[in-house]
C-alpha atoms as a PDB file:
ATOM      1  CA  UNK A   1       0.000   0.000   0.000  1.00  0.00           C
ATOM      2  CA  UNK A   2       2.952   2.308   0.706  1.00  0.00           C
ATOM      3  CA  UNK A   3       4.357   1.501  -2.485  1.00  0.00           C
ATOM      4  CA  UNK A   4       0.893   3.068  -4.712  1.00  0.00           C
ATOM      5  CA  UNK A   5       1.399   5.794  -2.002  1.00  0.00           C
ATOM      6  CA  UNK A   6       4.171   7.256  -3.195  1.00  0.00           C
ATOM      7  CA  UNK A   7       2.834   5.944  -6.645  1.00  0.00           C
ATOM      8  CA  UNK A   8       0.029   8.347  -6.555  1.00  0.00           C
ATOM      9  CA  UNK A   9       2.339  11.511  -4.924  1.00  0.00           C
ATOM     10  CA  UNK A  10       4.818  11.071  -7.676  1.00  0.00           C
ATOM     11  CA  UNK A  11       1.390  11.142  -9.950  1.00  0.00           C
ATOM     12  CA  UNK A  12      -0.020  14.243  -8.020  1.00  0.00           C
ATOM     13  CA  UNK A  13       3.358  16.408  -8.312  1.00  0.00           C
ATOM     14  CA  UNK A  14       3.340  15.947 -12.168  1.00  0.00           C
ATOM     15  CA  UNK A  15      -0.118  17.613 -12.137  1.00  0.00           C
ATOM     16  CA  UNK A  16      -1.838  13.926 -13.471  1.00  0.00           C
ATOM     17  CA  UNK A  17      -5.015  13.427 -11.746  1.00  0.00           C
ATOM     18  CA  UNK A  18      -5.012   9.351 -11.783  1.00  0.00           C
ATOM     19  CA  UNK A  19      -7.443   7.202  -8.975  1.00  0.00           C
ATOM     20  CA  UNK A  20      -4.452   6.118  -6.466  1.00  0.00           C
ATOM     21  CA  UNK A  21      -4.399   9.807  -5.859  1.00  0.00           C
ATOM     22  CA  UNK A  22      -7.720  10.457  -5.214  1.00  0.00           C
ATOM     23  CA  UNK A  23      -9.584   7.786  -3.033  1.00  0.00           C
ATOM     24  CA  UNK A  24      -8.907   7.756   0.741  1.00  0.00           C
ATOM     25  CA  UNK A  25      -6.338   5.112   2.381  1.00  0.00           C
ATOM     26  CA  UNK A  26      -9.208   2.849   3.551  1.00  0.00           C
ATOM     27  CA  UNK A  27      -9.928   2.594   0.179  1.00  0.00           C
ATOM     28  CA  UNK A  28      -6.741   1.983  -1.050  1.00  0.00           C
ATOM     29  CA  UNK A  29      -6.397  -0.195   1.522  1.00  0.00           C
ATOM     30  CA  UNK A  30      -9.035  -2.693   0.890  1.00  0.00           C
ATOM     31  CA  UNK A  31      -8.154  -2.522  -2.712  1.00  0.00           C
ATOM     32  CA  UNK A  32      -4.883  -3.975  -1.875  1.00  0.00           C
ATOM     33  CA  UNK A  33      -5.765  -6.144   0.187  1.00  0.00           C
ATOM     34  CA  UNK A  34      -9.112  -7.935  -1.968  1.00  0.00           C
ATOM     35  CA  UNK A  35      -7.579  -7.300  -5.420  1.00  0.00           C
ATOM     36  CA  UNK A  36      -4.924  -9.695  -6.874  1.00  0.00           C
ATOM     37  CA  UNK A  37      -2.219  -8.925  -9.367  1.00  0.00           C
ATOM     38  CA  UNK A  38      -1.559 -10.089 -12.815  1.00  0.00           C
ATOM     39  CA  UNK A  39       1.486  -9.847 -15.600  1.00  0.00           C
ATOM     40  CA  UNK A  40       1.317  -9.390 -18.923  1.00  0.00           C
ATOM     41  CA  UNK A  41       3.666  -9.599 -21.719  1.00  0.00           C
ATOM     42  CA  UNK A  42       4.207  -6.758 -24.349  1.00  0.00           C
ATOM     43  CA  UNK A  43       1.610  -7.438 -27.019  1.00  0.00           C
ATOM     44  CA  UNK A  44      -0.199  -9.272 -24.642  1.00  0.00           C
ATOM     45  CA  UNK A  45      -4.433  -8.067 -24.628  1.00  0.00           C
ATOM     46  CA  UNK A  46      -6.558  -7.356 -21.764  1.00  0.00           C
ATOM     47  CA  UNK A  47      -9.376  -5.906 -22.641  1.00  0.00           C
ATOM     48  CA  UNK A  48     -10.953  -6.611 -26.063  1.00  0.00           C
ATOM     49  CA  UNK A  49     -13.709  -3.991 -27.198  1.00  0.00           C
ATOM     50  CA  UNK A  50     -17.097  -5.844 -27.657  1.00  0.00           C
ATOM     51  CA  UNK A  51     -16.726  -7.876 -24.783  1.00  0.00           C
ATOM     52  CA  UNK A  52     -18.680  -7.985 -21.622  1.00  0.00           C
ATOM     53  CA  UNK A  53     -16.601  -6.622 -18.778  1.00  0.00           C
ATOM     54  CA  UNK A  54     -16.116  -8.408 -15.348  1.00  0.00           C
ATOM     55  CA  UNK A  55     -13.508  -6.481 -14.245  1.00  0.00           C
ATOM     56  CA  UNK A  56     -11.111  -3.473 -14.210  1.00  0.00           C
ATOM     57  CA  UNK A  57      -7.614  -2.777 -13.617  1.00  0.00           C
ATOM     58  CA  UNK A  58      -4.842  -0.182 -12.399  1.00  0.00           C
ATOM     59  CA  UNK A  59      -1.885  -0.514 -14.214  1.00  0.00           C
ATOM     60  CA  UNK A  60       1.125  -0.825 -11.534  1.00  0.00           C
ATOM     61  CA  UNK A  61       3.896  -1.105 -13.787  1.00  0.00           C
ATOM     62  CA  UNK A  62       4.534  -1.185 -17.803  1.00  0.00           C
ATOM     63  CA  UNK A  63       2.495   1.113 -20.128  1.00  0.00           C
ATOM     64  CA  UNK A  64      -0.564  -0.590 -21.975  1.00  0.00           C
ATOM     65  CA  UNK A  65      -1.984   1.288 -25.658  1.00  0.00           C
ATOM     66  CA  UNK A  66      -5.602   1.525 -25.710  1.00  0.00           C
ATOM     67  CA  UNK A  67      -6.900   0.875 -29.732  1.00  0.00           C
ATOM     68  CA  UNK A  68     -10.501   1.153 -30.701  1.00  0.00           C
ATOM     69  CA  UNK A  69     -12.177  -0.073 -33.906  1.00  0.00           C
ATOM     70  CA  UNK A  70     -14.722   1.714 -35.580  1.00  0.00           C
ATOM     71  CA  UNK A  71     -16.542  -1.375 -37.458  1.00  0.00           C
ATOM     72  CA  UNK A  72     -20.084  -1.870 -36.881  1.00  0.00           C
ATOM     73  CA  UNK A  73     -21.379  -4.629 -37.170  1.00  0.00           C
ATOM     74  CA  UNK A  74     -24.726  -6.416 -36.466  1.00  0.00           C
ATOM     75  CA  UNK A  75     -25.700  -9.693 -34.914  1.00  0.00           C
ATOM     76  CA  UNK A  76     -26.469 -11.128 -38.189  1.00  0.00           C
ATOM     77  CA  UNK A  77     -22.657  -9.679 -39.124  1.00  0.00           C
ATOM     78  CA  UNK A  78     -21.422 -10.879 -36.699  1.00  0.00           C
ATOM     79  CA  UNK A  79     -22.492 -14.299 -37.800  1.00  0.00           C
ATOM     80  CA  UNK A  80     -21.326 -14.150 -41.176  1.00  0.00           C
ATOM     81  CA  UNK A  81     -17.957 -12.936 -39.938  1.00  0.00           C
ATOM     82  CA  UNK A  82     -14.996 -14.820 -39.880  1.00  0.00           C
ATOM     83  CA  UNK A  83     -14.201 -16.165 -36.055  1.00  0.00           C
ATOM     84  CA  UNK A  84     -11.970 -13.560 -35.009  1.00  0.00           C
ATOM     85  CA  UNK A  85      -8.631 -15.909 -33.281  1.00  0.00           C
ATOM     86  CA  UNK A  86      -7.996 -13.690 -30.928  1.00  0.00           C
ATOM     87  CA  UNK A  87      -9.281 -13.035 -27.834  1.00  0.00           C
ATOM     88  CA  UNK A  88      -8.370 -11.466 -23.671  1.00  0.00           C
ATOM     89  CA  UNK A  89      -4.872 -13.253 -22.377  1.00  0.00           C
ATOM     90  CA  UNK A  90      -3.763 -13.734 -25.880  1.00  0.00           C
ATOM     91  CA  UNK A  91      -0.403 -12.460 -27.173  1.00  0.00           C
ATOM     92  CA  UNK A  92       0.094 -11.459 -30.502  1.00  0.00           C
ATOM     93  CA  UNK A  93       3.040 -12.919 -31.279  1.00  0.00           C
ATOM     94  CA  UNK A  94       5.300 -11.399 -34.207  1.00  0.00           C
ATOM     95  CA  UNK A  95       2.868  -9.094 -35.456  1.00  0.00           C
ATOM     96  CA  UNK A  96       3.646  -5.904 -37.074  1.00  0.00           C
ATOM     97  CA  UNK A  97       1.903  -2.442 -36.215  1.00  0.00           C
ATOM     98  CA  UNK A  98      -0.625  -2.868 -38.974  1.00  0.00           C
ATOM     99  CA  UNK A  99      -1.707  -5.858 -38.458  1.00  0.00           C
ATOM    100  CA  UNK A 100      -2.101  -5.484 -34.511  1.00  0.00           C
ATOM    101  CA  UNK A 101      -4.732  -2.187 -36.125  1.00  0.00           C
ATOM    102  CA  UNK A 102      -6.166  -4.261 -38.308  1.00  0.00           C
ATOM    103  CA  UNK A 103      -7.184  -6.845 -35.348  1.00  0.00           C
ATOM    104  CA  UNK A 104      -7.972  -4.516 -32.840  1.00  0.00           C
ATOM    105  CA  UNK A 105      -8.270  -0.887 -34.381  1.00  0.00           C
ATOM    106  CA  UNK A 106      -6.302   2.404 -34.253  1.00  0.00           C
ATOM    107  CA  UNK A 107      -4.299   3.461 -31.377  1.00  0.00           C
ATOM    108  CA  UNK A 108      -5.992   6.378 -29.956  1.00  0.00           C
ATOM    109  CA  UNK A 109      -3.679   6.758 -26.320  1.00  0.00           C
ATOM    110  CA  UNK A 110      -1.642   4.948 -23.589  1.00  0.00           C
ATOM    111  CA  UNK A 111      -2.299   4.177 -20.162  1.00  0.00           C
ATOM    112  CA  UNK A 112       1.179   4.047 -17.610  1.00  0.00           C
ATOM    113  CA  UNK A 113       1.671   3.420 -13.821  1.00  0.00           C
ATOM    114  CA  UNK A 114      -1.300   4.738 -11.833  1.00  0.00           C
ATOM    115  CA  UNK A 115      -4.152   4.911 -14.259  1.00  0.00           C
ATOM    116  CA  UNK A 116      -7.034   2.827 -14.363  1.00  0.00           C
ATOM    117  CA  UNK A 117      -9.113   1.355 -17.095  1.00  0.00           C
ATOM    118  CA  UNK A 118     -11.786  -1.067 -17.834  1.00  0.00           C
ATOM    119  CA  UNK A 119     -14.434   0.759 -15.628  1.00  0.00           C
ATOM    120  CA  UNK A 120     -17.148   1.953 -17.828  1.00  0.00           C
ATOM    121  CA  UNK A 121     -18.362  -2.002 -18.531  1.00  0.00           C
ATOM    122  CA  UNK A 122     -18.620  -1.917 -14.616  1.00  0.00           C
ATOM    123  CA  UNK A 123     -20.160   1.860 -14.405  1.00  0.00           C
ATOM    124  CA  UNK A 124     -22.471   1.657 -17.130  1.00  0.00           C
ATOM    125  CA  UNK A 125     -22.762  -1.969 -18.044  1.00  0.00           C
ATOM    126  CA  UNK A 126     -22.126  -1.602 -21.199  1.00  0.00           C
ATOM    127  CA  UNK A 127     -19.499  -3.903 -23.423  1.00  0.00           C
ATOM    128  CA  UNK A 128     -16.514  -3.210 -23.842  1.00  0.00           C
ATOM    129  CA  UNK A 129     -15.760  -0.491 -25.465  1.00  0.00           C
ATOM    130  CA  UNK A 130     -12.010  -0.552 -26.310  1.00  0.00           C
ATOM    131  CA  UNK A 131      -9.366  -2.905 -26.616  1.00  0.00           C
ATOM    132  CA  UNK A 132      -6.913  -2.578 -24.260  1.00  0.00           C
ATOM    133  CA  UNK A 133      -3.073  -4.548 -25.193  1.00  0.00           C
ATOM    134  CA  UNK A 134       0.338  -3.815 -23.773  1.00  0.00           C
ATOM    135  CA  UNK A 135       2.229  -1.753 -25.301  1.00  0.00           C
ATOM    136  CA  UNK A 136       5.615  -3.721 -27.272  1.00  0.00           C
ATOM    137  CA  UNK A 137       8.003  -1.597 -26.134  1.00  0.00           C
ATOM    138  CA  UNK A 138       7.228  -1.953 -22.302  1.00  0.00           C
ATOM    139  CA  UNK A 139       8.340  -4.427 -19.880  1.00  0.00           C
ATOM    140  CA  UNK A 140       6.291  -6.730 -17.916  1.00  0.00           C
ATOM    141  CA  UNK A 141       3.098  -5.385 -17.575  1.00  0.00           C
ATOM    142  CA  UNK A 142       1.588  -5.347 -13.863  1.00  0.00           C
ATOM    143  CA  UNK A 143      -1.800  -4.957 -12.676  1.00  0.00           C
ATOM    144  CA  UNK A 144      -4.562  -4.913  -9.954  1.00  0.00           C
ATOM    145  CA  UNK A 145      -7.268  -6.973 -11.304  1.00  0.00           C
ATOM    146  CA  UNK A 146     -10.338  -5.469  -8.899  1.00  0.00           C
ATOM    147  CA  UNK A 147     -13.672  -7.633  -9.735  1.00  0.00           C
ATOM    148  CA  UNK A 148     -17.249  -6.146  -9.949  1.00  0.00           C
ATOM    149  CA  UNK A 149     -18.010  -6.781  -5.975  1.00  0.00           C
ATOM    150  CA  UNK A 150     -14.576  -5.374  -4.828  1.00  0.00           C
ATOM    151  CA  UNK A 151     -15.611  -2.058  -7.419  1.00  0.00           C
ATOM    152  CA  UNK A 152     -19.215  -1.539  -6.073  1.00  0.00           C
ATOM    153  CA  UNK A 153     -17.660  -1.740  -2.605  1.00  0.00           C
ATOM    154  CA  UNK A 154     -15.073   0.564  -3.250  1.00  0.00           C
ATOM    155  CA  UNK A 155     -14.792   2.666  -5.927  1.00  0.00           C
ATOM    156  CA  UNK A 156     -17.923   2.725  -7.790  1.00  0.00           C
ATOM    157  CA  UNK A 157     -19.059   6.199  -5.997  1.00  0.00           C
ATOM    158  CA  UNK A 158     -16.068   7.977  -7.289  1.00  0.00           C
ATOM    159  CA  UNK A 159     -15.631   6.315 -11.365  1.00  0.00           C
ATOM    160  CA  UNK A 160     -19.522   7.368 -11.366  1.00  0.00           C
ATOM    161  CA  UNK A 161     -18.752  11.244 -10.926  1.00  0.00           C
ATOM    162  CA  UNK A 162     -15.645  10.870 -12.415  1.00  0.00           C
ATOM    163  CA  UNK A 163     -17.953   9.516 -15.902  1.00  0.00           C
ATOM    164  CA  UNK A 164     -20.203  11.824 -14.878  1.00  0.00           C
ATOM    165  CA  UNK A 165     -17.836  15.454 -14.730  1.00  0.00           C
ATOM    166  CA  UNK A 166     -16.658  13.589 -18.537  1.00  0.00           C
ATOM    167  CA  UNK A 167     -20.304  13.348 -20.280  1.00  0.00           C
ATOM    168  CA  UNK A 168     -20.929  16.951 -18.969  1.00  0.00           C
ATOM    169  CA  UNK A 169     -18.168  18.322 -20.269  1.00  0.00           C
ATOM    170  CA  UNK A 170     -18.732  16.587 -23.563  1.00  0.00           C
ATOM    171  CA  UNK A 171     -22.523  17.270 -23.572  1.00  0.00           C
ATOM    172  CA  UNK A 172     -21.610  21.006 -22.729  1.00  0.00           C
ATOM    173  CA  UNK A 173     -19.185  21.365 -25.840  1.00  0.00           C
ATOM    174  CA  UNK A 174     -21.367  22.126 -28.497  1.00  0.00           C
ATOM    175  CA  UNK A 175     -18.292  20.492 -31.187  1.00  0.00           C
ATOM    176  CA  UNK A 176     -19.209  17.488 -29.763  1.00  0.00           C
ATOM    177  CA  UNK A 177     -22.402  17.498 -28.246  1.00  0.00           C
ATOM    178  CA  UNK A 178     -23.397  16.266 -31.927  1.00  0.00           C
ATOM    179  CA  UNK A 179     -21.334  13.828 -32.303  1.00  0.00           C
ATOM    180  CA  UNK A 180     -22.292  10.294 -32.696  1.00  0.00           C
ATOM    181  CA  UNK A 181     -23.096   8.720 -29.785  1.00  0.00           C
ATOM    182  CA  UNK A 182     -20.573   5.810 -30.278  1.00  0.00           C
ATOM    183  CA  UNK A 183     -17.582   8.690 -30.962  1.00  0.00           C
ATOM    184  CA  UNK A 184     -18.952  10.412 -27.787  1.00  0.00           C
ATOM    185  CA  UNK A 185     -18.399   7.176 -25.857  1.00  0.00           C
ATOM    186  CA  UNK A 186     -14.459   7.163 -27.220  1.00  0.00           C
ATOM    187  CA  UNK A 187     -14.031  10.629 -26.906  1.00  0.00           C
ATOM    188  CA  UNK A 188     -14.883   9.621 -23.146  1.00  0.00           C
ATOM    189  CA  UNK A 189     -12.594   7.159 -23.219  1.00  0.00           C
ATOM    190  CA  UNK A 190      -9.589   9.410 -23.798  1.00  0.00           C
ATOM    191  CA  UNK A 191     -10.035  12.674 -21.311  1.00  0.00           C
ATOM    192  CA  UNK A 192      -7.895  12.811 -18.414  1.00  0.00           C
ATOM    193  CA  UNK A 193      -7.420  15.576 -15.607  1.00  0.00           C
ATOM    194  CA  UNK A 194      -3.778  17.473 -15.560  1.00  0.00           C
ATOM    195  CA  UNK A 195      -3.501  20.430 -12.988  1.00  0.00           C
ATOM    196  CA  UNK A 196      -0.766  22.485 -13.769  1.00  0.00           C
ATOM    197  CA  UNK A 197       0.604  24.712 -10.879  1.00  0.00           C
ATOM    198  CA  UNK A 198       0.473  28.816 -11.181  1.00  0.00           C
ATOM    199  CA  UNK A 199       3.420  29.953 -13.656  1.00  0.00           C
ATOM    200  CA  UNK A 200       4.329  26.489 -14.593  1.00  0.00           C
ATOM    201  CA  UNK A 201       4.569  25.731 -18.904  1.00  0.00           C
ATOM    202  CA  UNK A 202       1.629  23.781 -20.481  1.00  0.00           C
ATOM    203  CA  UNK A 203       3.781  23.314 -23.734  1.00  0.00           C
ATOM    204  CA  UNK A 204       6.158  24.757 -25.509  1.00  0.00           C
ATOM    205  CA  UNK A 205       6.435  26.443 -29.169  1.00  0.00           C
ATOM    206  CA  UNK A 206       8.074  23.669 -31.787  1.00  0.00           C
ATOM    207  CA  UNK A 207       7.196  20.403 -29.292  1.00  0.00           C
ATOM    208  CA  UNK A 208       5.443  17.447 -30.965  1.00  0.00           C
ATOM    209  CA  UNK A 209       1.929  17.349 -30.643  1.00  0.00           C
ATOM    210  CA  UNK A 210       0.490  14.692 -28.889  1.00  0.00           C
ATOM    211  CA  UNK A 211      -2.596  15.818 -27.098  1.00  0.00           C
ATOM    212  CA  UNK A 212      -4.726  18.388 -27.174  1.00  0.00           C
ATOM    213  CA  UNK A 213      -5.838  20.557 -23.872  1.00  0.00           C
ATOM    214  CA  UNK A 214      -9.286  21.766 -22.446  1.00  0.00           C
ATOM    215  CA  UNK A 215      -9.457  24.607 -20.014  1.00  0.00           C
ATOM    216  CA  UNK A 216     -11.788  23.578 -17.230  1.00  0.00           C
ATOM    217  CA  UNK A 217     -10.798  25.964 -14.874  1.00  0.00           C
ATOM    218  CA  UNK A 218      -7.996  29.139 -14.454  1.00  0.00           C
ATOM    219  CA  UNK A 219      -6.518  30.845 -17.287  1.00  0.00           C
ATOM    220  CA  UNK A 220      -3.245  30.473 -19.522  1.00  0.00           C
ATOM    221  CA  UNK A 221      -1.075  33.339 -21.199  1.00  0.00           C
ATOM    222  CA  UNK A 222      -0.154  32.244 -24.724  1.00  0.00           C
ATOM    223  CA  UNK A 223       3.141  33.540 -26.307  1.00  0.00           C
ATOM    224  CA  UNK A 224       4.093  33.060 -29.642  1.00  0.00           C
ATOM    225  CA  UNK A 225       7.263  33.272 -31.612  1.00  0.00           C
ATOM    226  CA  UNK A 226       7.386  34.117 -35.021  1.00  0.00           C
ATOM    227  CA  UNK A 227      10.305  33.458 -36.213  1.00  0.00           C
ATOM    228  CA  UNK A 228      10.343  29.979 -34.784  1.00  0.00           C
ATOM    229  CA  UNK A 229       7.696  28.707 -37.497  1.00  0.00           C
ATOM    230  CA  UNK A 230       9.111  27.005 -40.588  1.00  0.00           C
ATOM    231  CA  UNK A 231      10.112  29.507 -43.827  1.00  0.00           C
ATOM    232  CA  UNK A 232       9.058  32.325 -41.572  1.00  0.00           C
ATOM    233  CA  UNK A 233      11.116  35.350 -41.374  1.00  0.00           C
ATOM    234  CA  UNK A 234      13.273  35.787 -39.152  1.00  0.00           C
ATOM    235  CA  UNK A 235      11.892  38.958 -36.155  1.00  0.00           C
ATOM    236  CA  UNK A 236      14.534  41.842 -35.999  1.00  0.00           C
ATOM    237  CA  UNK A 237      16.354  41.169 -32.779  1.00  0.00           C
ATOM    238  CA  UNK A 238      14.696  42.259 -29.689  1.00  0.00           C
ATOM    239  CA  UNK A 239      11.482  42.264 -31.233  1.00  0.00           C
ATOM    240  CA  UNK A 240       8.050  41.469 -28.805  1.00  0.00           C
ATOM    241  CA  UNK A 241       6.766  38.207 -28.669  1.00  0.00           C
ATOM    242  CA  UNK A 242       2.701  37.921 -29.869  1.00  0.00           C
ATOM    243  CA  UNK A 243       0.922  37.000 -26.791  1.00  0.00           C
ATOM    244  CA  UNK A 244      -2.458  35.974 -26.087  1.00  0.00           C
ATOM    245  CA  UNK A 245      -4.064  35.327 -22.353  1.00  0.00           C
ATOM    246  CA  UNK A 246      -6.442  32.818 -22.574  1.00  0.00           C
ATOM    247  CA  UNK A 247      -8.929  32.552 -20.014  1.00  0.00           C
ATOM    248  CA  UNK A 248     -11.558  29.625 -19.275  1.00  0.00           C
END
């Protein structure tokens, strides 16, 4: 317990908001102490989208990708479809990047130590609605494996607002208020909280993109630099920065 402790501080001092950090030590406590821990191997899946959900997990060590697949497909589809080989525990041994999307859809995020996954099917009862397969780069994957009575006993009061705060903010966004309801659901799927601290950078000018950032609260100042754009000519020294303040 001491261990996802200091898990969830490291977590909390890099402005991540993940659920070690937020539920009280009794919690956390009977977490450890009813949950049980698994391993899995790089290219090794989890969670398959489509199926029903028994369970959820919080990822203790290794980094996991989280792919969804946009087919749709109906009953009678389904039927006619070839039996897809694959299913949760297997590992997909020597296959390349486009065939692993091709199985089990594009990558649309990662999950690393301290976040948690696999509780809408337990929130909402609803299938599963991403696949979930460890990433090939990462080591041994390790997990808490926390099973529907442990969640409703536990946790289930704080994943419900936490889904909750989500489909507001979604429903309140008039981009994507109109979305599909399926895209809606995966949009869902890939929010997380960051706080950042007063005066600390958000991102800088030139970095790769790799997310994109909501302001739910506080404001930002946003300073741009010219010059630094490709084929863009070059500011006469000491010339201002543009800069915008951005407020929620």
């Amino acid at each position: 317990m001491k261990w996802l402790r200091e898990l969830s501080n490291r977590d909390a001092r890099q402005g991540k908001v993940t659920v070690l950090g937020e539920i009280q030590d009794e919690v956390l406590h009977e977490i450890v102490k009813s949950s049980k821990v698994e391993a899995y191997k790089p290219n090794q899946i989890l969670i398959k989208q489509g199926n029903v959900g028994f369970t959820m997990y919080i990822i203790l060590t290794g980094m996991c990708d989280i792919r969804i697949s946009s087919a749709d497909t109906t009953e009678e589809d389904d039927a006619e479809a070839t039996e897809d080989p694959f299913e949760e525990g297997d590992v997909l041994v020597k296959k390349k990047p486009a065939e692993i999307e091709a199985l089990l859809g594009v990558s649309v995020g990662t999950f690393k130590a301290g976040h948690a996954f696999g509780e809408v099917a337990l929130v909402s009862g609803v299938l599963r609605t991403a696949s979930v397969i460890v990433n090939p780069d990462s080591d041994i994957c390790q997990v808490l494996v926390i099973d529907k009575s442990l969640f409703d006993r536990t946790l289930q009061d704080y994943m419900r607002r936490e889904e909750a705060g989500k489909a507001n903010f979604i429903e309140q966004f008039s981009h994507f208020s109109t979305w599909p309801v399926k895209f809606r659901q995966q949009l869902l799927r890939g929010l997380s909280k960051t706080r950042f601290k007063y005066s600390e950078q958000v991102m800088r000018q030139g970095d790769e993109i790799d997310c994109v950032y909501f302001i739910t609260s506080g404001e930002v100042k946003q300073s741009l630099v010219p010059g630094l754009h490709p084929g863009a000519v070059q500011p006469v020294s000491g010339a201002p920065t543009n800069r915008t303040d951005i407020r929620h």
